[in-house]
Amino acid sequence: MSDTVTQRQKVIWNMMGSLCNALSSMILAIIVNRIIGGNAGGIFAFAFSNAQLMYTIGAFEIRPLQSTDVEEKFSFTNYFSLRIITCIIMMIVTTLYVMMSGFDRVKTLTIWIVCMYKMVEAVADVFAGMFQQHDRIDLSGKTSTFRPVLSTLVFGAVLFFTHNLIAASLSMAGASALLFCFYDLKLREIFDNIECGFSSDNLGKLIIEALPLFLAAFINMYMNNAPKYAINRNFSDSVQNYYNIIFMPAFVINLFSLFAFRPLLTDLARYWNEKNMQPFKKIVRNILLWILLLTVVSMAGAYLLGAQILGLVYGTSVMQFRKELVLVMLTGGISATATFLYYVITVMRKQRLLLMGYLLGFICALIIPVLLVPRYVLMGAVISCGISMFMLASAFAVIVMVHMRNSLCETVQ
């Protein structure tokens, strides 16, 4: 069946999936702001951000290993079994978090239900990784397109008729679960010998391989969320909503960089395994240049029109945060660079070294928001995130350059 799908179709579906997945959180936030107001928008924004952090536990960052496992070192049953365990742990951690946080009923239930929605996504992601591993990125693109579109439509409809954030969140999670049962599970039938049974074989080895990636992903998401936690401790939900609005456009750079490099991950893995460094270096260089171009254009656009557009879309004026918005786009470019280099290091199978970079970023995320956010509010939040991401990207760049040089030396010898 793979022969009937063109490379162009694969690229288009991958772009659609990445676009819809990236846009979903922004559109959901817009819906909440427009229908029930900015205070509820702040609650939902915090719930979604927290769910993304919990998602890293559920996904356990297996996807980069799975999608580049071209030699099938681990079976799909290995990947699936570990994903079930990590998703159960994800919901246990979420339950403990909301029980100990002392939030009111609406905030508590919204956080828990949105985490359930992301848990379904984490289970579905292991199938998407299998599709990509077998060169069917079009299928993973389709699931990444249909899930956020359906869930967002259902969420918006229920919120419009009920004005109830909890009911809307429940409907979103339910729609995602139904799609998984009646679509994702059916797609696996395309492939031979793909079973969903539980097996403990090789789980220990897979955990050891994935653990550095998971710790890196968890710390990375915490770094993104650290300013939001500082805002949550010091200010109202409406301030949280303002931060969410101005930070949302940063996804544009990450999104368009994903368009460029995600379809090339398998090629990068093959070039690295074959010690074919010239095309490997060319891909790395071109993607970094592409991210730089996107960052410059985005910063200019944010300065000229960004605040006006966001005000129109969300129905809330953010003109007073114009400077913060430009810095957000710079932070987005740094974050996109770090994300790409993270995947390059994974392809090199040097994922244990990722923790060196994340340790630097994590220390910054623990300290800087506590110092800057209470004093400088949103500007302090943006600068905090930017410094953490810069430290991360710098460390990753050093790791990539050192190992590319070492590989070149080995090739020459």
Short mmCIF file of C-alpha atoms in Angstrom, two decimals:
data_model
loop_
_atom_site.label_atom_id
_atom_site.label_comp_id
_atom_site.label_asym_id
_atom_site.label_seq_id
_atom_site.Cartn_x
_atom_site.Cartn_y
_atom_site.Cartn_z
CA MET A 1 0.00 0.00 0.00
CA SER A 2 2.91 2.35 0.63
CA ASP A 3 3.62 2.44 -3.09
CA THR A 4 0.28 4.17 -3.72
CA VAL A 5 1.24 7.14 -1.53
CA THR A 6 3.50 9.77 -3.06
CA GLN A 7 6.20 11.67 -1.18
CA ARG A 8 4.22 14.85 -1.82
CA GLN A 9 1.18 13.40 -0.09
CA LYS A 10 3.31 12.36 2.87
CA VAL A 11 4.76 15.85 3.20
CA ILE A 12 1.34 17.53 2.88
CA TRP A 13 -0.30 15.33 5.52
CA ASN A 14 2.66 15.81 7.85
CA MET A 15 2.35 19.58 7.44
CA MET A 16 -1.39 19.44 8.04
CA GLY A 17 -0.93 17.35 11.17
CA SER A 18 1.76 19.62 12.58
CA LEU A 19 -0.31 22.72 11.75
CA CYS A 20 -3.53 21.45 13.31
CA ASN A 21 -1.76 20.13 16.39
CA ALA A 22 0.09 23.40 16.93
CA LEU A 23 -2.98 25.56 16.26
CA SER A 24 -5.33 23.61 18.52
CA SER A 25 -4.18 25.09 21.84
CA MET A 26 -4.37 28.62 20.41
CA ILE A 27 -7.85 28.10 18.93
CA LEU A 28 -9.11 26.50 22.15
CA ALA A 29 -7.82 29.51 24.11
CA ILE A 30 -9.50 31.90 21.67
CA ILE A 31 -12.79 30.01 22.03
CA VAL A 32 -12.68 30.21 25.83
CA ASN A 33 -11.77 33.92 25.78
CA ARG A 34 -14.51 34.78 23.32
CA ILE A 35 -17.30 32.75 24.94
CA ILE A 36 -16.74 32.95 28.72
CA GLY A 37 -14.03 35.58 29.20
CA GLY A 38 -10.41 36.18 30.10
CA ASN A 39 -10.49 34.83 33.64
CA ALA A 40 -11.68 31.43 32.38
CA GLY A 41 -9.16 31.79 29.56
CA GLY A 42 -6.40 32.01 32.16
CA ILE A 43 -7.67 28.88 33.92
CA PHE A 44 -7.81 26.93 30.67
CA ALA A 45 -4.40 28.18 29.54
CA PHE A 46 -2.84 27.05 32.81
CA ALA A 47 -4.66 23.68 32.60
CA PHE A 48 -3.46 23.08 29.04
CA SER A 49 0.12 24.04 29.88
CA ASN A 50 0.10 21.73 32.86
CA ALA A 51 -1.37 18.95 30.70
CA GLN A 52 1.47 19.38 28.23
CA LEU A 53 3.93 18.88 31.09
CA MET A 54 2.09 15.74 32.22
CA TYR A 55 2.00 14.57 28.59
CA THR A 56 5.79 14.25 28.66
CA ILE A 57 5.34 11.59 31.35
CA GLY A 58 2.77 9.72 29.28
CA ALA A 59 4.71 9.91 26.03
CA PHE A 60 8.02 9.24 27.81
CA GLU A 61 9.63 10.73 24.69
CA ILE A 62 9.60 7.37 22.93
CA ARG A 63 8.56 8.89 19.57
CA PRO A 64 12.05 10.06 18.47
CA LEU A 65 13.49 6.63 19.22
CA GLN A 66 10.60 4.79 17.63
CA SER A 67 10.39 6.84 14.43
CA THR A 68 14.15 6.53 13.82
CA ASP A 69 14.35 2.84 14.80
CA VAL A 70 14.91 1.85 11.16
CA GLU A 71 16.59 -1.42 12.17
CA GLU A 72 13.63 -2.32 14.47
CA LYS A 73 15.72 -2.88 17.56
CA PHE A 74 12.50 -2.88 19.58
CA SER A 75 9.12 -4.29 18.55
CA PHE A 76 5.88 -2.32 18.48
CA THR A 77 4.72 -4.39 21.45
CA ASN A 78 7.69 -3.03 23.43
CA TYR A 79 6.80 0.55 22.57
CA PHE A 80 3.08 0.03 23.21
CA SER A 81 3.58 -1.74 26.55
CA LEU A 82 5.80 1.00 27.91
CA ARG A 83 3.34 3.65 26.73
CA ILE A 84 0.48 2.05 28.68
CA ILE A 85 2.58 2.04 31.86
CA THR A 86 3.70 5.66 31.46
CA CYS A 87 0.15 6.86 30.74
CA ILE A 88 -1.10 5.28 33.95
CA ILE A 89 1.72 7.00 35.84
CA MET A 90 0.83 10.27 34.09
CA MET A 91 -2.71 10.23 35.47
CA ILE A 92 -1.58 9.21 38.95
CA VAL A 93 0.84 12.17 39.06
CA THR A 94 -1.89 14.48 37.75
CA THR A 95 -4.34 13.33 40.42
CA LEU A 96 -1.79 13.85 43.20
CA TYR A 97 -0.91 17.31 41.83
CA VAL A 98 -4.48 18.63 41.77
CA MET A 99 -5.23 17.12 45.20
CA MET A 100 -2.26 18.88 46.79
CA SER A 101 -2.50 22.23 44.98
CA GLY A 102 -5.57 23.62 46.73
CA PHE A 103 -7.23 24.93 43.55
CA ASP A 104 -10.97 25.57 43.44
CA ARG A 105 -13.34 22.98 41.96
CA VAL A 106 -13.42 24.40 38.42
CA LYS A 107 -9.66 24.76 38.14
CA THR A 108 -9.03 21.33 39.68
CA LEU A 109 -11.43 19.47 37.39
CA THR A 110 -10.36 21.41 34.30
CA ILE A 111 -6.69 20.55 34.89
CA TRP A 112 -7.48 16.86 35.47
CA ILE A 113 -9.80 16.48 32.45
CA VAL A 114 -7.46 18.29 30.05
CA CYS A 115 -4.68 15.96 31.25
CA MET A 116 -6.96 13.03 30.41
CA TYR A 117 -7.35 14.47 26.91
CA LYS A 118 -3.57 14.62 26.55
CA MET A 119 -3.26 11.07 27.88
CA VAL A 120 -5.41 9.79 24.99
CA GLU A 121 -3.13 11.71 22.66
CA ALA A 122 -0.10 10.05 24.26
CA VAL A 123 -1.55 6.57 23.62
CA ALA A 124 -2.35 7.48 20.01
CA ASP A 125 1.16 8.87 19.53
CA VAL A 126 2.75 5.42 19.82
CA PHE A 127 0.75 4.38 16.74
CA ALA A 128 1.77 7.56 14.93
CA GLY A 129 5.40 6.72 15.72
CA MET A 130 4.93 3.26 14.23
CA PHE A 131 3.44 4.75 11.04
CA GLN A 132 6.41 7.10 10.68
CA GLN A 133 8.86 4.30 11.41
CA HIS A 134 7.41 2.39 8.43
CA ASP A 135 7.67 5.43 6.14
CA ARG A 136 3.95 6.25 6.38
CA ILE A 137 4.22 9.72 7.85
CA ASP A 138 1.04 10.53 5.92
CA LEU A 139 -0.90 8.30 8.32
CA SER A 140 0.59 9.92 11.41
CA GLY A 141 -0.19 13.27 9.77
CA LYS A 142 -3.82 12.27 9.30
CA THR A 143 -4.27 11.29 12.94
CA SER A 144 -2.55 14.52 14.02
CA THR A 145 -4.99 16.43 11.80
CA PHE A 146 -8.28 14.76 12.65
CA ARG A 147 -7.80 14.58 16.44
CA PRO A 148 -7.35 18.31 17.20
CA VAL A 149 -9.91 19.34 14.57
CA LEU A 150 -12.64 17.06 15.93
CA SER A 151 -11.80 17.76 19.57
CA THR A 152 -11.75 21.52 19.04
CA LEU A 153 -15.07 21.53 17.18
CA VAL A 154 -16.74 19.48 19.90
CA PHE A 155 -15.19 21.61 22.66
CA GLY A 156 -16.34 24.83 21.02
CA ALA A 157 -19.89 23.58 20.42
CA VAL A 158 -20.37 22.34 23.99
CA LEU A 159 -18.87 25.50 25.51
CA PHE A 160 -21.10 27.68 23.31
CA PHE A 161 -24.30 25.95 24.41
CA THR A 162 -23.42 25.33 28.07
CA HIS A 163 -20.88 28.04 29.01
CA ASN A 164 -19.43 25.29 31.20
CA LEU A 165 -15.66 24.82 31.00
CA ILE A 166 -15.74 21.41 32.69
CA ALA A 167 -18.41 20.02 30.35
CA ALA A 168 -16.55 21.32 27.30
CA SER A 169 -13.28 19.78 28.48
CA LEU A 170 -14.99 16.42 29.08
CA SER A 171 -16.49 16.46 25.59
CA MET A 172 -13.06 17.21 24.10
CA ALA A 173 -11.48 14.24 25.88
CA GLY A 174 -14.38 11.98 24.86
CA ALA A 175 -14.15 12.97 21.20
CA SER A 176 -10.42 12.21 21.17
CA ALA A 177 -10.98 8.80 22.79
CA LEU A 178 -13.65 7.86 20.24
CA LEU A 179 -11.42 8.85 17.34
CA PHE A 180 -8.63 6.70 18.74
CA CYS A 181 -10.88 3.66 19.07
CA PHE A 182 -12.52 3.91 15.66
CA TYR A 183 -9.69 5.35 13.55
CA ASP A 184 -6.17 4.99 14.97
CA LEU A 185 -6.67 1.36 15.96
CA LYS A 186 -8.04 0.56 12.50
CA LEU A 187 -5.02 2.04 10.72
CA ARG A 188 -2.66 -0.48 12.28
CA GLU A 189 -4.37 -3.21 10.25
CA ILE A 190 -2.50 -1.85 7.21
CA PHE A 191 0.72 -3.30 8.62
CA ASP A 192 1.54 -6.96 9.12
CA ASN A 193 2.56 -8.39 12.50
CA ILE A 194 1.62 -5.29 14.50
CA GLU A 195 0.11 -6.38 17.82
CA CYS A 196 -1.10 -4.32 20.77
CA GLY A 197 -0.59 -6.94 23.48
CA PHE A 198 1.34 -6.25 26.66
CA SER A 199 4.82 -7.69 27.00
CA SER A 200 7.55 -7.08 29.56
CA ASP A 201 10.27 -8.25 27.15
CA ASN A 202 12.96 -5.61 26.56
CA LEU A 203 11.05 -3.03 28.63
CA GLY A 204 14.06 -2.45 30.84
CA LYS A 205 16.34 -1.82 27.84
CA LEU A 206 13.79 0.51 26.24
CA ILE A 207 13.36 2.47 29.47
CA ILE A 208 17.13 2.89 29.75
CA GLU A 209 17.31 4.20 26.16
CA ALA A 210 14.30 6.49 26.54
CA LEU A 211 14.98 7.76 30.06
CA PRO A 212 17.43 10.53 29.07
CA LEU A 213 15.01 11.69 26.37
CA PHE A 214 12.11 11.70 28.82
CA LEU A 215 14.04 13.66 31.44
CA ALA A 216 15.09 16.10 28.74
CA ALA A 217 11.52 16.53 27.46
CA PHE A 218 10.10 16.92 30.97
CA ILE A 219 12.69 19.54 31.90
CA ASN A 220 12.17 21.31 28.57
CA MET A 221 8.42 21.56 29.16
CA TYR A 222 9.00 22.67 32.74
CA MET A 223 11.30 25.39 31.42
CA ASN A 224 8.46 26.59 29.17
CA ASN A 225 5.98 26.44 32.03
CA ALA A 226 8.15 27.88 34.82
CA PRO A 227 7.10 31.51 34.13
CA LYS A 228 3.45 30.39 34.14
CA TYR A 229 3.88 28.75 37.54
CA ALA A 230 5.48 31.95 38.82
CA ILE A 231 2.56 33.99 37.46
CA ASN A 232 0.09 31.54 39.01
CA ARG A 233 1.76 32.00 42.42
CA ASN A 234 1.87 35.80 42.28
CA PHE A 235 -0.93 37.09 40.06
CA SER A 236 -4.52 36.45 38.97
CA ASP A 237 -5.83 34.18 36.20
CA SER A 238 -6.35 37.24 34.00
CA VAL A 239 -2.58 37.96 34.07
CA GLN A 240 -2.01 34.32 33.14
CA ASN A 241 -4.34 34.87 30.22
CA TYR A 242 -2.35 37.88 28.98
CA TYR A 243 0.87 35.85 29.10
CA ASN A 244 -0.76 33.02 27.20
CA ILE A 245 -1.98 35.41 24.51
CA ILE A 246 1.37 37.09 23.85
CA PHE A 247 3.31 33.83 24.04
CA MET A 248 1.05 31.92 21.67
CA PRO A 249 2.62 33.24 18.39
CA ALA A 250 5.95 31.63 19.32
CA PHE A 251 4.50 28.35 18.05
CA VAL A 252 4.75 29.66 14.47
CA ILE A 253 8.53 29.27 14.32
CA ASN A 254 8.51 25.82 15.90
CA LEU A 255 5.70 24.78 13.60
CA PHE A 256 7.36 25.78 10.34
CA SER A 257 10.69 24.36 11.45
CA LEU A 258 8.91 21.04 12.17
CA PHE A 259 7.50 21.16 8.65
CA ALA A 260 11.05 21.28 7.37
CA PHE A 261 12.87 18.73 9.49
CA ARG A 262 10.38 16.10 10.70
CA PRO A 263 10.14 14.37 7.26
CA LEU A 264 13.97 14.34 7.12
CA LEU A 265 14.56 12.53 10.44
CA THR A 266 14.68 9.07 8.88
CA ASP A 267 17.12 10.32 6.21
CA LEU A 268 19.28 11.93 8.89
CA ALA A 269 19.36 8.62 10.78
CA ARG A 270 20.44 6.72 7.66
CA TYR A 271 23.16 9.24 6.76
CA TRP A 272 24.50 9.15 10.31
CA ASN A 273 24.48 5.34 10.48
CA GLU A 274 26.25 5.17 7.12
CA LYS A 275 28.80 7.85 8.17
CA ASN A 276 27.71 9.84 5.11
CA MET A 277 28.53 13.23 6.59
CA GLN A 278 28.17 15.58 3.64
CA PRO A 279 24.39 15.26 3.17
CA PHE A 280 24.00 15.05 6.96
CA LYS A 281 25.81 18.39 7.44
CA LYS A 282 23.87 19.96 4.56
CA ILE A 283 20.50 19.11 6.12
CA VAL A 284 21.58 20.45 9.53
CA ARG A 285 22.92 23.69 8.04
CA ASN A 286 19.85 24.30 5.87
CA ILE A 287 17.41 23.75 8.73
CA LEU A 288 19.30 26.14 11.01
CA LEU A 289 19.29 28.81 8.28
CA TRP A 290 15.57 28.25 7.78
CA ILE A 291 14.93 28.76 11.51
CA LEU A 292 16.99 31.96 11.47
CA LEU A 293 14.97 33.33 8.55
CA LEU A 294 11.69 32.44 10.24
CA THR A 295 12.81 34.15 13.45
CA VAL A 296 13.78 37.42 11.76
CA VAL A 297 10.56 37.58 9.73
CA SER A 298 8.45 36.71 12.79
CA MET A 299 10.08 39.39 14.95
CA ALA A 300 9.43 42.01 12.28
CA GLY A 301 5.83 40.87 11.90
CA ALA A 302 5.30 40.90 15.66
CA TYR A 303 6.59 44.47 15.94
CA LEU A 304 4.51 45.82 13.06
CA LEU A 305 1.22 43.96 13.36
CA GLY A 306 1.42 41.31 16.07
CA ALA A 307 -0.32 43.12 18.94
CA GLN A 308 -3.12 44.42 16.70
CA ILE A 309 -3.83 40.97 15.26
CA LEU A 310 -3.81 39.27 18.66
CA GLY A 311 -6.17 41.91 20.02
CA LEU A 312 -8.63 41.30 17.19
CA VAL A 313 -8.43 37.52 17.47
CA TYR A 314 -8.73 37.22 21.25
CA GLY A 315 -10.94 40.25 21.83
CA THR A 316 -8.43 41.55 24.38
CA SER A 317 -6.03 44.45 23.83
CA VAL A 318 -2.34 43.59 24.24
CA MET A 319 -0.84 46.75 22.71
CA GLN A 320 0.86 47.50 26.04
CA PHE A 321 2.88 44.29 25.61
CA ARG A 322 4.35 45.04 22.19
CA LYS A 323 7.99 44.82 23.33
CA GLU A 324 7.31 41.56 25.14
CA LEU A 325 5.77 40.15 21.97
CA VAL A 326 8.90 40.82 19.89
CA LEU A 327 11.04 39.12 22.54
CA VAL A 328 8.60 36.19 22.50
CA MET A 329 9.35 35.61 18.82
CA LEU A 330 13.09 35.69 19.50
CA THR A 331 12.54 33.14 22.26
CA GLY A 332 10.51 31.05 19.81
CA GLY A 333 13.43 31.00 17.37
CA ILE A 334 15.85 29.94 20.09
CA SER A 335 13.42 27.24 21.21
CA ALA A 336 13.01 25.95 17.63
CA THR A 337 16.80 25.74 17.29
CA ALA A 338 17.04 23.78 20.54
CA THR A 339 14.25 21.44 19.40
CA PHE A 340 15.93 20.69 16.09
CA LEU A 341 19.35 20.11 17.70
CA TYR A 342 17.65 17.84 20.23
CA TYR A 343 16.44 15.62 17.38
CA VAL A 344 19.89 15.70 15.76
CA ILE A 345 21.47 14.49 19.01
CA THR A 346 18.82 11.76 19.22
CA VAL A 347 19.64 10.64 15.67
CA MET A 348 23.29 10.48 16.75
CA ARG A 349 22.11 8.26 19.65
CA LYS A 350 23.89 10.55 22.11
CA GLN A 351 20.71 11.26 24.05
CA ARG A 352 22.39 10.87 27.43
CA LEU A 353 24.33 14.05 26.67
CA LEU A 354 21.05 15.95 26.33
CA LEU A 355 20.86 16.10 30.10
CA MET A 356 23.95 18.32 30.22
CA GLY A 357 22.10 21.02 28.32
CA TYR A 358 18.86 20.53 30.17
CA LEU A 359 20.61 20.79 33.52
CA LEU A 360 21.76 24.31 32.61
CA GLY A 361 18.31 25.29 31.37
CA PHE A 362 16.59 23.74 34.36
CA ILE A 363 18.72 25.66 36.85
CA CYS A 364 17.83 28.88 35.03
CA ALA A 365 14.13 27.95 35.03
CA LEU A 366 14.17 27.31 38.77
CA ILE A 367 15.86 30.56 39.70
CA ILE A 368 15.22 33.30 37.12
CA PRO A 369 11.36 33.35 37.04
CA VAL A 370 11.28 33.56 40.85
CA LEU A 371 13.49 36.65 40.66
CA LEU A 372 12.05 38.40 37.58
CA VAL A 373 8.32 37.59 37.38
CA PRO A 374 7.20 39.18 40.70
CA ARG A 375 9.06 42.38 39.80
CA TYR A 376 8.67 42.71 36.03
CA VAL A 377 5.50 40.60 35.49
CA LEU A 378 5.15 39.62 31.81
CA MET A 379 8.48 41.09 30.68
CA GLY A 380 10.15 39.12 33.45
CA ALA A 381 8.33 35.96 32.33
CA VAL A 382 9.42 36.35 28.71
CA ILE A 383 13.05 37.12 29.59
CA SER A 384 13.13 34.15 32.00
CA CYS A 385 12.01 31.75 29.30
CA GLY A 386 14.40 33.26 26.75
CA ILE A 387 17.47 32.89 28.97
CA SER A 388 16.64 29.26 29.79
CA MET A 389 16.17 28.41 26.10
CA PHE A 390 19.38 30.17 25.09
CA MET A 391 21.40 28.14 27.58
CA LEU A 392 19.77 24.97 26.28
CA ALA A 393 20.36 25.71 22.59
CA SER A 394 23.98 26.70 23.22
CA ALA A 395 24.75 23.45 25.02
CA PHE A 396 23.09 21.39 22.27
CA ALA A 397 25.05 23.21 19.58
CA VAL A 398 28.33 22.34 21.30
CA ILE A 399 27.32 18.66 21.56
CA VAL A 400 26.35 18.45 17.87
CA MET A 401 29.52 20.17 16.65
CA VAL A 402 31.81 17.97 18.75
CA HIS A 403 30.24 14.72 17.54
CA MET A 404 30.07 15.80 13.91
CA ARG A 405 33.77 16.62 14.07
CA ASN A 406 34.54 13.27 15.71
CA SER A 407 32.55 11.42 13.05
CA LEU A 408 34.39 13.26 10.29
CA CYS A 409 37.72 12.29 11.84
CA GLU A 410 36.64 8.63 12.02
CA THR A 411 35.54 8.72 8.37
CA VAL A 412 38.88 10.14 7.23
CA GLN A 413 40.80 7.51 9.13
#
